[in-house]
């Protein structure tokens, strides 16, 4: 599940993307810039040449009429440039402290005000969404341009685009990196009202998705027979997908899966009756697309009017508002890949295609067909027979979890023991546990990280009221991985500016590593045998195969939206379905013996999470690399060593961690070994 803070903090100190003052508003001429540079050079000498050149250019690019006259600018630069040395170091240390205070408390305000929406607090009040969509940090950028702090930073901390960071990544030390990260801030002058408007759209889109639930007990077949417990409600797509996965051991499982799969297609096609979304008053046959009233009499159906795609389009539109402040990274796509992920889009795409077109995927499909005793059907994308616990019925796992923890508070108390089992010392386990607070989520799970050392990481998982089930525990284990990473990277990096990991894929890798420990902690998975390791490696490849396709759809749909700014929601729907089918036909149809399936468009993330999806498969790739490295080593020790490096480029982080840059080769290599093992 996603780590929430990435978007909450746009506009804050460290996380703003590359942007400059709106074109046409710059007022400092080339001549003035040259004059300021040469006077600073004269004063401080050649050794400061690089910083002076970059700093003056950058400060000038942001200076507008409201900031003062040209003379004011000249004076400001003369008085504010600080040469490297003792005074600079003192200022740098102070900025680090200030930064943590601002980031930390703004995050706390946002987290607290969003609790009515994020947590399972029952009925929402109308004012809840208003407060949740209000951003206390929205005016920081304006304020810091007004008091010139932003100009001070631009003048003294050069910004390095991805290409320059890549060039320097192997020779920079942690201080160099921390200074470069300081240079990533205040590159934009996005007006506060634009940030606020964007925040509102984002909150509304998430509210739409988190309330998109279905009463599965009301699904019927042609004979009006129901198949799911009367009170079973699942969110799309997460819960519905998990229900498909859970039905493999069930006598009527195949038909139940077929029904749920049909429901998913009705959602993608927006043929789903509006009245069954989040309501249990009607019966619905998703295969025949027929709607019935409470007396099971067929009634006329009004479909959801392409709302799904209208919401997606609105999220796209809301980020295009930032484009014009950013001549270099002038699309959300570029900002996500070049600035947020720091891996170019074409590199990510190629990596995915290498994996999904591989012979290893086809061999794995044959292995699954052997296990199932039949040819694959499209929903076998979600086959879960790989996990060592896959043989244990969900009901039994629910019972074990309930007995072990009782409820979420019980899970909270068990966190130190879980951490000790992973390999942390009791002291370290206690320290980390003190920084993690489990809470019952309204929607799917997530981990909302702390940004100040005194705060806790909020671990959210969806659990039944005052209870806990296996799904809730499994998610909690995943989120615990995020929380541990966040605690370690906040508390052990050399500089606050380096807190975190290079992008969300890395935190997902740690999350999966922890999720893997879940069954072991429940005492239902034996110690690793060769077979288990091979199964796990096949599972990683299969999961990556699924989500890489989903991510490629997400990426191509975003390109399509940029290419078709005037499209209607209906046109966006048609394009999305066509893109999903195209990717399916190229890389999935041969494996599942079916053409033209659009299922890769079902993910909810695509609708409200702004191109976040590619982080999941990147996570698998990174996970395979890290897991392979971890085999036979102490996870806790290695994780502490890896997390200490902090926010360098992804490739450099990986070099530090395992001795090699990011690559899908380990994942394919281990799948290959597994295939050989099972052929024996
Ligand atoms: Zn996650």
PDB file of C-alpha atoms and ligand atoms in Angstrom, residues 1-3 478-479 482 507-508 511 612 616, ligand 1:
ATOM      1  CA  UNK A   1       0.000   0.000   0.000  1.00  0.00           C
ATOM      2  CA  UNK A   2       1.160   3.473  -0.548  1.00  0.00           C
ATOM      3  CA  UNK A   3       3.130   5.701   1.683  1.00  0.00           C
ATOM      4  CA  UNK A 478       3.511  -4.614   5.252  1.00  0.00           C
ATOM      5  CA  UNK A 479       2.984  -1.189   6.784  1.00  0.00           C
ATOM      6  CA  UNK A 482       7.407   1.095   5.987  1.00  0.00           C
ATOM      7  CA  UNK A 507      10.307   1.611   1.089  1.00  0.00           C
ATOM      8  CA  UNK A 508       7.969  -0.866  -0.673  1.00  0.00           C
ATOM      9  CA  UNK A 511       7.436  -3.406   3.357  1.00  0.00           C
ATOM     10  CA  UNK A 612       2.219   6.077  -8.326  1.00  0.00           C
ATOM     11  CA  UNK A 616       5.165  -1.208  -6.925  1.00  0.00           C
TER      12      UNK A 616
HETATM   13 ZN1  LIG B   1       3.443  -0.224   0.784  1.00  0.00          ZN
END
